[in-house]
Amino acid sequence: MIIRQRPSNPIASSEITPKSVFDERRSIIKALGFGGLAATMPAWLPDAAQAAYRPASGKALSGTPHPKYNAKVLGEDPTSLDLVTSYNNFYEFGTGKGDPHQNAGGLKTTPWTIKVEGAVERPGTYDLDDLIRAEDIEDRVYRFRCVEAWSMVVPWLGVPLAKIIKRLGPTSKAKYVYFETLFDPDQMVGQRRQILEWPYKEGLRIDEAMNPLTLFAVGVHGEMMPNQNGAPVRLVVPWKYGFKSIKSIVLMRFTDKQPHTSWNDANADEYGFYSNVNPEVSHPRWSQATEKKIGVNNVFGLPIRKPTLKFNGYADEVADLYAGMDLDLNY
Ligand SMILES: Nc1nc2c(c(=O)[nH]1)N[C@H]1C(S)=C(S)[C@@H](COP(=O)(O)O)O[C@H]1N2
Ligand SMILES: [Mo]
């Protein structure tokens, strides 16, 4: 459902309507199968039979297993849920790897709205539950490579971002998509300090955003996305360094110019806009040729390193996006 906004009132109706009334109205709209905007966006609104994607508490979240992006084809075991949820980067909750696990528990993720604006036919403030269709959720195991030269293997649950973007109808001016994370220092203790310029900002070229690999992820390891991993929805862009995979998204803006991004703004020499995983281009302070596999130790109990793959092993799927570009310059 789209929550219409009057230009003079930037507050979503979910915030000014008592919650019980809001929920009731939502279910009536769902039961009727239209929301007043049906005429302009028939392919968008959920039909009456559609189940909310969020399962009842305690129930597992499931997705269609991907024929190619699974552990067997990858030949690597997924990193344990325990490690995926306790070794994190989420500066809104502190800069230590254990801080998000410690500090993100209280983040309120229901209801959750995402504002869609810019060069798009159907702008508005969408309830996340209406952006995500349960039947579109896929189960995909991806390599995940942080710019700090460590990596994991993660079984995500999510919807290809292209499906969502297509329904929103980007116009010919939509050359890039810009994303923002929630800004709420009351809930996000890390935002009380100016570690980065908040809110966290990221962006993709529209063809990168529409690439079939790019996921709008809502779960991991068969569970709803844990707060420390970017609940309720975060990007997963597996051929790019981890920081491109922005967490807890509240805004998507379609633009004709390359958007600002947090890490590029903070230090453009070290973090480029593209940030494709590339063993041939060193970070100014360390090599990117190898990576430490988190949770995988040798017989001496020491972490195993392995060579980093170009585009994190996804070159077949994405190398064409950068044909003719100098990847030393466009790092
Ligand atoms: N909003 C926000 N998104 C973020 C970050 C962050 O600090 N804030 N860290 C990024 C970095 S550097 C990495 S490696 C991944 C980590 O994802 P994970 O904790 O789920 O492994 O999230 C990325 N997304
Ligand atoms: Mo990272």
mmCIF file of C-alpha atoms and ligand atoms in Angstrom:
data_model
loop_
_atom_site.group_PDB
_atom_site.id
_atom_site.type_symbol
_atom_site.label_atom_id
_atom_site.label_comp_id
_atom_site.label_asym_id
_atom_site.label_seq_id
_atom_site.Cartn_x
_atom_site.Cartn_y
_atom_site.Cartn_z
ATOM 1 C CA MET A 1 0.000 0.000 0.000
ATOM 2 C CA ILE A 2 1.138 3.484 -0.732
ATOM 3 C CA ILE A 3 0.561 6.048 1.955
ATOM 4 C CA ARG A 4 -0.234 9.286 0.202
ATOM 5 C CA GLN A 5 1.340 12.398 1.514
ATOM 6 C CA ARG A 6 0.295 15.960 1.157
ATOM 7 C CA PRO A 7 3.336 18.046 0.269
ATOM 8 C CA SER A 8 2.702 20.240 3.306
ATOM 9 C CA ASN A 9 2.626 17.259 5.630
ATOM 10 C CA PRO A 10 5.660 15.032 5.413
ATOM 11 C CA ILE A 11 4.404 12.692 8.129
ATOM 12 C CA ALA A 12 3.269 9.277 6.966
ATOM 13 C CA SER A 13 -0.334 8.510 7.856
ATOM 14 C CA SER A 14 0.953 5.547 9.870
ATOM 15 C CA GLU A 15 2.496 8.046 12.259
ATOM 16 C CA ILE A 16 -0.542 10.226 12.780
ATOM 17 C CA THR A 17 -3.195 7.498 12.894
ATOM 18 C CA PRO A 18 -3.536 5.374 16.021
ATOM 19 C CA LYS A 19 -1.946 2.034 15.245
ATOM 20 C CA SER A 20 -5.059 -0.085 15.691
ATOM 21 C CA VAL A 21 -7.009 2.115 13.271
ATOM 22 C CA PHE A 22 -4.121 2.014 10.830
ATOM 23 C CA ASP A 23 -3.902 -1.786 10.924
ATOM 24 C CA GLU A 24 -7.644 -2.125 10.543
ATOM 25 C CA ARG A 25 -7.702 0.233 7.594
ATOM 26 C CA ARG A 26 -4.846 -1.645 6.011
ATOM 27 C CA SER A 27 -6.604 -4.966 6.271
ATOM 28 C CA ILE A 28 -9.797 -3.484 4.819
ATOM 29 C CA ILE A 29 -7.849 -2.078 1.914
ATOM 30 C CA LYS A 30 -6.157 -5.436 1.434
ATOM 31 C CA ALA A 31 -9.451 -7.321 1.640
ATOM 32 C CA LEU A 32 -10.951 -5.069 -1.014
ATOM 33 C CA GLY A 33 -7.919 -5.683 -3.165
ATOM 34 C CA PHE A 34 -7.303 -2.088 -4.014
ATOM 35 C CA GLY A 35 -6.173 1.031 -2.331
ATOM 36 C CA GLY A 36 -7.591 3.847 -4.392
ATOM 37 C CA LEU A 37 -4.472 3.869 -6.519
ATOM 38 C CA ALA A 38 -5.318 0.560 -8.119
ATOM 39 C CA ALA A 39 -6.247 2.255 -11.366
ATOM 40 C CA THR A 40 -2.798 3.749 -11.767
ATOM 41 C CA MET A 41 -0.790 0.873 -10.404
ATOM 42 C CA PRO A 42 -2.622 -2.408 -10.955
ATOM 43 C CA ALA A 43 0.505 -4.521 -10.943
ATOM 44 C CA TRP A 44 1.599 -3.134 -7.640
ATOM 45 C CA LEU A 45 -0.873 -3.507 -4.826
ATOM 46 C CA PRO A 46 -0.986 -6.842 -3.072
ATOM 47 C CA ASP A 47 -4.114 -8.828 -3.833
ATOM 48 C CA ALA A 48 -6.502 -9.930 -1.131
ATOM 49 C CA ALA A 49 -4.995 -13.390 -0.909
ATOM 50 C CA GLN A 50 -1.457 -12.255 -0.448
ATOM 51 C CA ALA A 51 -0.006 -13.162 2.889
ATOM 52 C CA ALA A 52 2.204 -10.658 4.647
ATOM 53 C CA TYR A 53 5.797 -11.725 4.185
ATOM 54 C CA ARG A 54 6.577 -11.392 7.878
ATOM 55 C CA PRO A 55 5.816 -14.741 9.479
ATOM 56 C CA ALA A 56 4.239 -14.991 12.911
ATOM 57 C CA SER A 57 6.854 -14.644 15.603
ATOM 58 C CA GLY A 58 8.814 -17.792 16.194
ATOM 59 C CA LYS A 59 8.189 -19.060 12.678
ATOM 60 C CA ALA A 60 10.967 -19.381 10.156
ATOM 61 C CA LEU A 61 11.126 -17.200 7.057
ATOM 62 C CA SER A 62 11.480 -19.201 3.887
ATOM 63 C CA GLY A 63 12.358 -18.496 0.293
ATOM 64 C CA THR A 64 12.681 -20.384 -2.971
ATOM 65 C CA PRO A 65 16.157 -21.941 -3.097
ATOM 66 C CA HIS A 66 18.176 -20.553 -5.984
ATOM 67 C CA PRO A 67 19.403 -23.189 -8.476
ATOM 68 C CA LYS A 68 22.795 -21.517 -8.808
ATOM 69 C CA TYR A 69 23.404 -19.443 -5.687
ATOM 70 C CA ASN A 70 23.373 -22.203 -3.133
ATOM 71 C CA ALA A 71 26.003 -23.749 -0.884
ATOM 72 C CA LYS A 72 26.417 -26.850 -3.042
ATOM 73 C CA VAL A 73 27.199 -24.980 -6.251
ATOM 74 C CA LEU A 74 29.397 -22.540 -4.331
ATOM 75 C CA GLY A 75 31.251 -25.456 -2.734
ATOM 76 C CA GLU A 76 31.529 -23.606 0.565
ATOM 77 C CA ASP A 77 29.664 -23.964 3.841
ATOM 78 C CA PRO A 78 27.700 -20.923 4.979
ATOM 79 C CA THR A 79 29.180 -19.014 7.908
ATOM 80 C CA SER A 80 27.243 -19.949 11.055
ATOM 81 C CA LEU A 81 24.246 -17.847 12.110
ATOM 82 C CA ASP A 82 26.111 -17.208 15.317
ATOM 83 C CA LEU A 83 29.017 -15.530 13.513
ATOM 84 C CA VAL A 84 26.841 -13.770 10.943
ATOM 85 C CA THR A 85 24.962 -12.122 13.808
ATOM 86 C CA SER A 86 27.837 -11.387 16.182
ATOM 87 C CA TYR A 87 30.627 -10.120 13.892
ATOM 88 C CA ASN A 88 29.127 -7.075 12.196
ATOM 89 C CA ASN A 89 29.729 -3.640 10.781
ATOM 90 C CA PHE A 90 26.851 -1.296 11.566
ATOM 91 C CA TYR A 91 28.336 1.968 12.781
ATOM 92 C CA GLU A 92 24.935 3.279 13.852
ATOM 93 C CA PHE A 93 25.355 0.887 16.776
ATOM 94 C CA GLY A 94 29.073 1.368 17.398
ATOM 95 C CA THR A 95 32.301 0.718 15.548
ATOM 96 C CA GLY A 96 33.295 -2.534 17.288
ATOM 97 C CA LYS A 97 32.431 -5.801 15.554
ATOM 98 C CA GLY A 98 30.440 -6.900 18.619
ATOM 99 C CA ASP A 99 28.661 -3.561 19.151
ATOM 100 C CA PRO A 100 25.733 -4.108 16.740
ATOM 101 C CA HIS A 101 24.899 -7.430 18.413
ATOM 102 C CA GLN A 102 25.040 -5.692 21.766
ATOM 103 C CA ASN A 103 23.231 -2.455 20.906
ATOM 104 C CA ALA A 104 20.763 -3.099 18.064
ATOM 105 C CA GLY A 105 18.273 -5.260 19.960
ATOM 106 C CA GLY A 106 15.848 -2.435 20.679
ATOM 107 C CA LEU A 107 15.526 -1.103 17.125
ATOM 108 C CA LYS A 108 11.827 -0.908 16.297
ATOM 109 C CA THR A 109 11.274 -2.374 12.831
ATOM 110 C CA THR A 110 7.464 -2.638 12.661
ATOM 111 C CA PRO A 111 5.823 -0.751 11.130
ATOM 112 C CA TRP A 112 8.512 0.292 8.659
ATOM 113 C CA THR A 113 8.059 2.617 5.740
ATOM 114 C CA ILE A 114 10.318 3.419 2.806
ATOM 115 C CA LYS A 115 10.059 6.730 1.040
ATOM 116 C CA VAL A 116 10.465 6.507 -2.738
ATOM 117 C CA GLU A 117 11.182 9.738 -4.591
ATOM 118 C CA GLY A 118 12.842 11.336 -7.595
ATOM 119 C CA ALA A 119 12.738 10.091 -11.172
ATOM 120 C CA VAL A 120 10.066 7.466 -10.703
ATOM 121 C CA GLU A 121 6.453 7.086 -11.824
ATOM 122 C CA ARG A 122 5.101 5.946 -8.495
ATOM 123 C CA PRO A 123 6.748 7.945 -5.717
ATOM 124 C CA GLY A 124 5.343 7.765 -2.216
ATOM 125 C CA THR A 125 5.834 6.336 1.206
ATOM 126 C CA TYR A 126 5.389 2.586 1.117
ATOM 127 C CA ASP A 127 4.833 0.226 3.961
ATOM 128 C CA LEU A 128 7.593 -2.386 3.724
ATOM 129 C CA ASP A 129 5.048 -5.186 4.031
ATOM 130 C CA ASP A 130 3.531 -4.007 0.774
ATOM 131 C CA LEU A 131 6.827 -3.663 -1.055
ATOM 132 C CA ILE A 132 7.792 -7.258 -0.315
ATOM 133 C CA ARG A 133 5.716 -10.108 -1.722
ATOM 134 C CA ALA A 134 6.157 -13.373 0.137
ATOM 135 C CA GLU A 135 6.217 -15.360 -3.115
ATOM 136 C CA ASP A 136 9.099 -13.264 -4.474
ATOM 137 C CA ILE A 137 11.474 -14.123 -1.636
ATOM 138 C CA GLU A 138 14.459 -16.214 -2.705
ATOM 139 C CA ASP A 139 17.034 -18.082 -0.684
ATOM 140 C CA ARG A 140 20.506 -17.275 -2.022
ATOM 141 C CA VAL A 141 23.908 -18.142 -0.671
ATOM 142 C CA TYR A 142 26.429 -15.452 -1.617
ATOM 143 C CA ARG A 143 30.060 -14.731 -0.931
ATOM 144 C CA PHE A 144 30.289 -11.539 1.142
ATOM 145 C CA ARG A 145 33.553 -9.588 1.106
ATOM 146 C CA CYS A 146 34.223 -6.663 3.431
ATOM 147 C CA VAL A 147 36.669 -3.947 2.323
ATOM 148 C CA GLU A 148 38.638 -4.803 5.492
ATOM 149 C CA ALA A 149 39.748 -8.049 3.765
ATOM 150 C CA TRP A 150 37.560 -10.528 5.602
ATOM 151 C CA SER A 151 34.778 -12.576 4.111
ATOM 152 C CA MET A 152 31.810 -14.754 4.935
ATOM 153 C CA VAL A 153 29.426 -17.015 3.043
ATOM 154 C CA VAL A 154 25.885 -15.898 3.788
ATOM 155 C CA PRO A 155 22.499 -17.516 3.071
ATOM 156 C CA TRP A 156 20.289 -14.469 2.519
ATOM 157 C CA LEU A 157 16.545 -14.334 2.025
ATOM 158 C CA GLY A 158 15.416 -11.501 -0.184
ATOM 159 C CA VAL A 159 13.719 -10.190 -3.304
ATOM 160 C CA PRO A 160 15.726 -9.210 -6.377
ATOM 161 C CA LEU A 161 15.757 -5.409 -6.171
ATOM 162 C CA ALA A 162 14.965 -5.248 -9.918
ATOM 163 C CA LYS A 163 11.474 -6.645 -9.264
ATOM 164 C CA ILE A 164 10.712 -3.827 -6.861
ATOM 165 C CA ILE A 165 12.270 -1.112 -9.020
ATOM 166 C CA LYS A 166 10.310 -2.238 -12.087
ATOM 167 C CA ARG A 167 7.032 -1.891 -10.217
ATOM 168 C CA LEU A 168 7.999 1.593 -9.052
ATOM 169 C CA GLY A 169 8.557 2.604 -12.675
ATOM 170 C CA PRO A 170 11.834 4.511 -12.947
ATOM 171 C CA THR A 171 11.732 7.193 -15.660
ATOM 172 C CA SER A 172 14.391 7.733 -18.329
ATOM 173 C CA LYS A 173 16.073 10.225 -15.955
ATOM 174 C CA ALA A 174 16.729 7.491 -13.398
ATOM 175 C CA LYS A 175 20.437 6.829 -13.940
ATOM 176 C CA TYR A 176 21.233 6.080 -10.293
ATOM 177 C CA VAL A 177 19.467 4.979 -7.125
ATOM 178 C CA TYR A 178 20.362 6.553 -3.814
ATOM 179 C CA PHE A 179 19.592 4.901 -0.463
ATOM 180 C CA GLU A 180 19.533 6.145 3.104
ATOM 181 C CA THR A 181 19.508 4.363 6.448
ATOM 182 C CA LEU A 182 17.259 5.431 9.308
ATOM 183 C CA PHE A 183 18.500 8.410 11.315
ATOM 184 C CA ASP A 184 17.338 8.075 14.911
ATOM 185 C CA PRO A 185 20.002 8.709 17.572
ATOM 186 C CA ASP A 186 17.498 7.721 20.291
ATOM 187 C CA GLN A 187 17.538 4.179 18.956
ATOM 188 C CA MET A 188 20.918 4.166 17.240
ATOM 189 C CA VAL A 189 23.484 4.966 19.885
ATOM 190 C CA GLY A 190 26.359 5.220 17.398
ATOM 191 C CA GLN A 191 24.644 8.201 15.761
ATOM 192 C CA ARG A 192 25.193 10.289 18.886
ATOM 193 C CA ARG A 193 28.758 10.658 17.672
ATOM 194 C CA GLN A 194 29.841 12.053 14.329
ATOM 195 C CA ILE A 195 31.739 8.955 13.187
ATOM 196 C CA LEU A 196 30.216 9.343 9.753
ATOM 197 C CA GLU A 197 27.909 12.033 8.462
ATOM 198 C CA TRP A 198 24.511 10.539 9.267
ATOM 199 C CA PRO A 199 22.332 9.182 7.865
ATOM 200 C CA TYR A 200 24.394 6.460 6.190
ATOM 201 C CA LYS A 201 24.181 6.983 2.436
ATOM 202 C CA GLU A 202 24.775 4.630 -0.471
ATOM 203 C CA GLY A 203 24.112 4.506 -4.175
ATOM 204 C CA LEU A 204 24.216 2.314 -7.231
ATOM 205 C CA ARG A 205 24.069 2.968 -10.933
ATOM 206 C CA ILE A 206 20.603 1.940 -12.133
ATOM 207 C CA ASP A 207 21.981 -1.017 -14.126
ATOM 208 C CA GLU A 208 23.802 -2.238 -11.011
ATOM 209 C CA ALA A 209 20.636 -1.873 -8.958
ATOM 210 C CA MET A 210 18.672 -3.801 -11.612
ATOM 211 C CA ASN A 211 21.273 -6.551 -11.992
ATOM 212 C CA PRO A 212 19.641 -9.873 -11.067
ATOM 213 C CA LEU A 213 22.275 -10.436 -8.343
ATOM 214 C CA THR A 214 21.274 -7.365 -6.305
ATOM 215 C CA LEU A 215 19.009 -8.319 -3.416
ATOM 216 C CA PHE A 216 16.659 -6.416 -1.178
ATOM 217 C CA ALA A 217 17.285 -8.746 1.750
ATOM 218 C CA VAL A 218 14.796 -9.369 4.562
ATOM 219 C CA GLY A 219 16.276 -12.441 6.205
ATOM 220 C CA VAL A 220 19.309 -14.592 6.801
ATOM 221 C CA HIS A 221 19.723 -18.280 7.656
ATOM 222 C CA GLY A 222 15.946 -18.821 7.607
ATOM 223 C CA GLU A 223 15.271 -16.026 10.075
ATOM 224 C CA MET A 224 13.843 -12.543 9.772
ATOM 225 C CA MET A 225 16.735 -10.125 9.296
ATOM 226 C CA PRO A 226 18.331 -9.673 12.715
ATOM 227 C CA ASN A 227 18.595 -6.020 13.743
ATOM 228 C CA GLN A 228 22.395 -6.094 13.731
ATOM 229 C CA ASN A 229 22.355 -7.280 10.102
ATOM 230 C CA GLY A 230 20.177 -4.402 8.917
ATOM 231 C CA ALA A 231 16.563 -5.140 9.825
ATOM 232 C CA PRO A 232 14.041 -4.985 8.422
ATOM 233 C CA VAL A 233 15.563 -4.566 4.951
ATOM 234 C CA ARG A 234 19.089 -4.032 3.612
ATOM 235 C CA LEU A 235 20.843 -4.296 0.287
ATOM 236 C CA VAL A 236 23.106 -7.172 -0.644
ATOM 237 C CA VAL A 237 25.378 -6.398 -3.604
ATOM 238 C CA PRO A 238 27.675 -9.428 -3.599
ATOM 239 C CA TRP A 239 30.267 -8.307 -6.171
ATOM 240 C CA LYS A 240 30.983 -5.096 -4.239
ATOM 241 C CA TYR A 241 32.684 -4.494 -0.915
ATOM 242 C CA GLY A 242 30.336 -4.942 2.027
ATOM 243 C CA PHE A 243 29.841 -1.249 2.751
ATOM 244 C CA LYS A 244 27.762 -0.863 -0.429
ATOM 245 C CA SER A 245 25.195 -3.211 1.164
ATOM 246 C CA ILE A 246 23.390 -0.507 3.151
ATOM 247 C CA LYS A 247 21.262 -1.556 6.114
ATOM 248 C CA SER A 248 17.877 -0.527 7.569
ATOM 249 C CA ILE A 249 16.799 1.404 4.471
ATOM 250 C CA VAL A 250 14.182 4.169 4.791
ATOM 251 C CA LEU A 251 14.693 6.093 1.541
ATOM 252 C CA MET A 252 15.197 5.312 -2.143
ATOM 253 C CA ARG A 253 15.735 8.233 -4.519
ATOM 254 C CA PHE A 254 16.065 7.869 -8.297
ATOM 255 C CA THR A 255 18.446 10.498 -9.680
ATOM 256 C CA ASP A 256 20.182 11.539 -12.884
ATOM 257 C CA LYS A 257 23.464 12.327 -11.104
ATOM 258 C CA GLN A 258 25.845 10.093 -9.211
ATOM 259 C CA PRO A 259 24.727 10.350 -5.590
ATOM 260 C CA HIS A 260 26.843 11.048 -2.551
ATOM 261 C CA THR A 261 27.793 8.006 -0.494
ATOM 262 C CA SER A 262 28.967 7.940 3.124
ATOM 263 C CA TRP A 263 32.331 6.293 2.667
ATOM 264 C CA ASN A 264 33.217 8.185 -0.492
ATOM 265 C CA ASP A 265 32.318 11.451 1.271
ATOM 266 C CA ALA A 266 34.391 10.441 4.300
ATOM 267 C CA ASN A 267 37.494 9.435 2.351
ATOM 268 C CA ALA A 268 37.354 9.480 -1.445
ATOM 269 C CA ASP A 269 40.931 8.223 -1.858
ATOM 270 C CA GLU A 270 40.151 5.029 0.023
ATOM 271 C CA TYR A 271 36.540 4.337 -0.938
ATOM 272 C CA GLY A 272 35.328 4.822 -4.482
ATOM 273 C CA PHE A 273 31.747 5.031 -5.688
ATOM 274 C CA TYR A 274 32.002 1.683 -7.475
ATOM 275 C CA SER A 275 33.878 -0.350 -4.860
ATOM 276 C CA ASN A 276 33.755 -3.538 -6.875
ATOM 277 C CA VAL A 277 35.729 -6.326 -5.229
ATOM 278 C CA ASN A 278 39.046 -6.278 -7.062
ATOM 279 C CA PRO A 279 42.173 -8.156 -5.927
ATOM 280 C CA GLU A 280 44.263 -6.154 -8.432
ATOM 281 C CA VAL A 281 43.545 -2.751 -6.898
ATOM 282 C CA SER A 282 44.933 -2.288 -3.390
ATOM 283 C CA HIS A 283 43.309 -0.172 -0.745
ATOM 284 C CA PRO A 284 45.839 2.634 -0.035
ATOM 285 C CA ARG A 285 46.607 1.031 3.346
ATOM 286 C CA TRP A 286 46.419 -2.707 2.566
ATOM 287 C CA SER A 287 46.307 -5.262 -0.220
ATOM 288 C CA GLN A 288 42.967 -6.616 -1.405
ATOM 289 C CA ALA A 289 44.557 -9.721 -2.965
ATOM 290 C CA THR A 290 43.531 -12.113 -0.181
ATOM 291 C CA GLU A 291 40.874 -12.344 2.501
ATOM 292 C CA LYS A 292 40.411 -13.893 5.925
ATOM 293 C CA LYS A 293 37.528 -16.363 5.994
ATOM 294 C CA ILE A 294 35.657 -15.607 9.211
ATOM 295 C CA GLY A 295 35.016 -18.752 11.234
ATOM 296 C CA VAL A 296 37.239 -21.016 9.151
ATOM 297 C CA ASN A 297 40.434 -22.078 10.923
ATOM 298 C CA ASN A 298 43.300 -24.368 10.032
ATOM 299 C CA VAL A 299 44.579 -27.234 12.215
ATOM 300 C CA PHE A 300 46.533 -24.730 14.300
ATOM 301 C CA GLY A 301 43.361 -22.749 15.019
ATOM 302 C CA LEU A 302 44.507 -19.886 12.817
ATOM 303 C CA PRO A 303 42.105 -18.228 10.386
ATOM 304 C CA ILE A 304 42.342 -19.386 6.818
ATOM 305 C CA ARG A 305 43.034 -16.860 4.087
ATOM 306 C CA LYS A 306 42.133 -17.367 0.465
ATOM 307 C CA PRO A 307 42.755 -15.413 -2.706
ATOM 308 C CA THR A 308 40.129 -12.755 -3.421
ATOM 309 C CA LEU A 309 38.304 -13.230 -6.709
ATOM 310 C CA LYS A 310 37.652 -10.456 -9.212
ATOM 311 C CA PHE A 311 34.111 -9.135 -8.681
ATOM 312 C CA ASN A 312 34.095 -11.506 -5.693
ATOM 313 C CA GLY A 313 33.655 -14.452 -8.086
ATOM 314 C CA TYR A 314 30.657 -12.939 -9.909
ATOM 315 C CA ALA A 315 32.526 -11.701 -13.003
ATOM 316 C CA ASP A 316 30.350 -13.776 -15.373
ATOM 317 C CA GLU A 317 27.291 -11.924 -14.141
ATOM 318 C CA VAL A 318 28.625 -8.379 -13.794
ATOM 319 C CA ALA A 319 31.859 -7.753 -15.751
ATOM 320 C CA ASP A 320 29.813 -6.458 -18.726
ATOM 321 C CA LEU A 321 28.486 -3.609 -16.578
ATOM 322 C CA TYR A 322 31.977 -2.112 -16.574
ATOM 323 C CA ALA A 323 33.068 -2.820 -20.154
ATOM 324 C CA GLY A 324 35.422 -0.088 -21.326
ATOM 325 C CA MET A 325 35.836 1.437 -17.863
ATOM 326 C CA ASP A 326 39.251 1.792 -16.270
ATOM 327 C CA LEU A 327 38.812 -0.080 -12.992
ATOM 328 C CA ASP A 328 42.007 1.458 -11.558
ATOM 329 C CA LEU A 329 40.392 4.879 -11.836
ATOM 330 C CA ASN A 330 36.834 3.753 -11.105
ATOM 331 C CA TYR A 331 37.667 1.854 -7.907
HETATM 332 N N1 LIG B 1 23.668 1.665 7.583
HETATM 333 C C1 LIG B 1 24.803 0.967 7.532
HETATM 334 N N2 LIG B 1 24.916 0.000 6.601
HETATM 335 C C2 LIG B 1 26.062 -0.735 6.549
HETATM 336 C C3 LIG B 1 27.140 -0.469 7.423
HETATM 337 C C4 LIG B 1 26.981 0.561 8.388
HETATM 338 O O1 LIG B 1 27.878 0.866 9.206
HETATM 339 N N3 LIG B 1 25.790 1.246 8.416
HETATM 340 N N4 LIG B 1 28.311 -1.200 7.314
HETATM 341 C C5 LIG B 1 28.575 -1.817 5.993
HETATM 342 C C6 LIG B 1 29.731 -2.713 6.015
HETATM 343 S S1 LIG B 1 31.266 -2.002 6.075
HETATM 344 C C7 LIG B 1 29.609 -4.068 5.919
HETATM 345 S S2 LIG B 1 30.957 -5.080 5.789
HETATM 346 C C8 LIG B 1 28.261 -4.699 5.967
HETATM 347 C C9 LIG B 1 28.234 -5.703 7.095
HETATM 348 O O2 LIG B 1 27.071 -6.475 7.034
HETATM 349 P P1 LIG B 1 26.853 -7.618 8.130
HETATM 350 O O3 LIG B 1 27.071 -7.018 9.472
HETATM 351 O O4 LIG B 1 25.455 -8.102 7.920
HETATM 352 O O5 LIG B 1 27.871 -8.683 7.834
HETATM 353 O O6 LIG B 1 27.207 -3.773 6.174
HETATM 354 C C10 LIG B 1 27.351 -2.545 5.470
HETATM 355 N N5 LIG B 1 26.151 -1.743 5.613
HETATM 356 MO MO MO B 2 32.730 -3.656 5.311
#
